Coordinates of C-alpha atoms in Angstrom, one line a residue:
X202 CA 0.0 0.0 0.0
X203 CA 2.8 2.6 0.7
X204 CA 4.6 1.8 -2.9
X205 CA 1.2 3.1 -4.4
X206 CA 0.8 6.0 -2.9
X207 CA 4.6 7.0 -3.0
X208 CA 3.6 6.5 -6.6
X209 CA 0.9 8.8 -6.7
X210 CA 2.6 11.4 -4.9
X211 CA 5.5 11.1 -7.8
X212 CA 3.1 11.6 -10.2
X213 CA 2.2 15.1 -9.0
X214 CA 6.2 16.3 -9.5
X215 CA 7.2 13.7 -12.2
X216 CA 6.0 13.0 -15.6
X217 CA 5.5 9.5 -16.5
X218 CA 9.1 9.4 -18.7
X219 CA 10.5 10.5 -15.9
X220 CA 9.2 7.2 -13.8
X221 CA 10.3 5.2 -16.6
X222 CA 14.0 6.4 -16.3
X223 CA 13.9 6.3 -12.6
X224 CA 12.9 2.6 -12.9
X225 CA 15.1 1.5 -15.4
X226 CA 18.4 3.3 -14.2
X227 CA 17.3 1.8 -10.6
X228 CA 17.3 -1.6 -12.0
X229 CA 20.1 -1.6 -14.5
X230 CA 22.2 -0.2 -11.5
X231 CA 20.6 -3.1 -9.5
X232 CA 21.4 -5.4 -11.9
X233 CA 25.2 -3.8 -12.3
X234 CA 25.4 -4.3 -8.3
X235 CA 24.9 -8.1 -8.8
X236 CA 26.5 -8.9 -11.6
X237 CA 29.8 -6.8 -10.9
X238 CA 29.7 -6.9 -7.4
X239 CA 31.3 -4.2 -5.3
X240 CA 34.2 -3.5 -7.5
X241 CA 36.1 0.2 -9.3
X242 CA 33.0 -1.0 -11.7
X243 CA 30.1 -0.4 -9.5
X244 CA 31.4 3.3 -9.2
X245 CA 30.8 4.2 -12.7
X246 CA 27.5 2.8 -12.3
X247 CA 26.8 4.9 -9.5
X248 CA 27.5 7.9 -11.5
X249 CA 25.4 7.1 -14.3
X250 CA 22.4 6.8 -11.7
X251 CA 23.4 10.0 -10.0
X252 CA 23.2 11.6 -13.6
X253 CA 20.3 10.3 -14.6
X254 CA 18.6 12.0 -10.7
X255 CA 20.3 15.1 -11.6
X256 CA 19.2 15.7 -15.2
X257 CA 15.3 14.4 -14.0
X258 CA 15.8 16.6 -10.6
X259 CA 16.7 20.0 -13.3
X260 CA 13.9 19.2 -15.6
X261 CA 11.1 19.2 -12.1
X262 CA 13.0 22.5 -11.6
X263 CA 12.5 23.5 -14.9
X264 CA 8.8 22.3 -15.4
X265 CA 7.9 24.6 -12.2
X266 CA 10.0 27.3 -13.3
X267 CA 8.0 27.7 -16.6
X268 CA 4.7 27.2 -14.6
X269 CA 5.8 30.3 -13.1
X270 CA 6.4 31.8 -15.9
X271 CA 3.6 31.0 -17.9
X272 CA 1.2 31.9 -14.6
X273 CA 2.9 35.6 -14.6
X274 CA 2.2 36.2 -18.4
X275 CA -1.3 35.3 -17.9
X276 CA -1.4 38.3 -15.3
X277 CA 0.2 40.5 -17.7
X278 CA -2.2 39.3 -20.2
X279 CA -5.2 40.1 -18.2
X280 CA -4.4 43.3 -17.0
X281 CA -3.5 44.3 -20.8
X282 CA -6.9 43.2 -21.7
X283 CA -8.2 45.4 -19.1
X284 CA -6.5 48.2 -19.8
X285 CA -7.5 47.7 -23.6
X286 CA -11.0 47.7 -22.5
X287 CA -11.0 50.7 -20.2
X288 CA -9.7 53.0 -23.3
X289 CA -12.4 51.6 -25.6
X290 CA -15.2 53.4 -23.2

């Protein structure tokens, strides 16, 4: 029951591709961990993975950002709209 609604919380920050590369990378380095063991190997590994968290972790940042953005220029919008309207009478 917990792993379902971690997964619906996720879903409010992440898009579904970025589940799917959370997953994978989690289980190839998973994989990588058994198969190499812990060897100069598994380091690389671990770097890949910590990649992967920091290029999904800037696109969140980004995808808020430009929510933002695009909330602020709605504002501007609305209030140029108004001001469009208040000449006209």
């Amino acid at each position: 029951m917990p792993a379902i609604l971690i997964s619906i919380r996720m879903k409010k920050y992440l898009s579904n591709a970025d589940l799917i590369v959370i997953v994978i990378t989690f289980l190839l380095f998973t994989i990588a961990l058994f198969t190499k063991g812990l060897t100069h190997d598994l380091l690389l590994e671990a770097g890949v993975l910590l990649v992967s968290i920091k290029i999904i972790m800037m696109n969140h940042k980004n995808t808020v950002s430009n929510t933002l953005i695009m909330k602020d220029l709605d504002e501007i919008k609305q209030t140029l709209i108004e001001i469009k309207n208040n000449k006209k009478i």
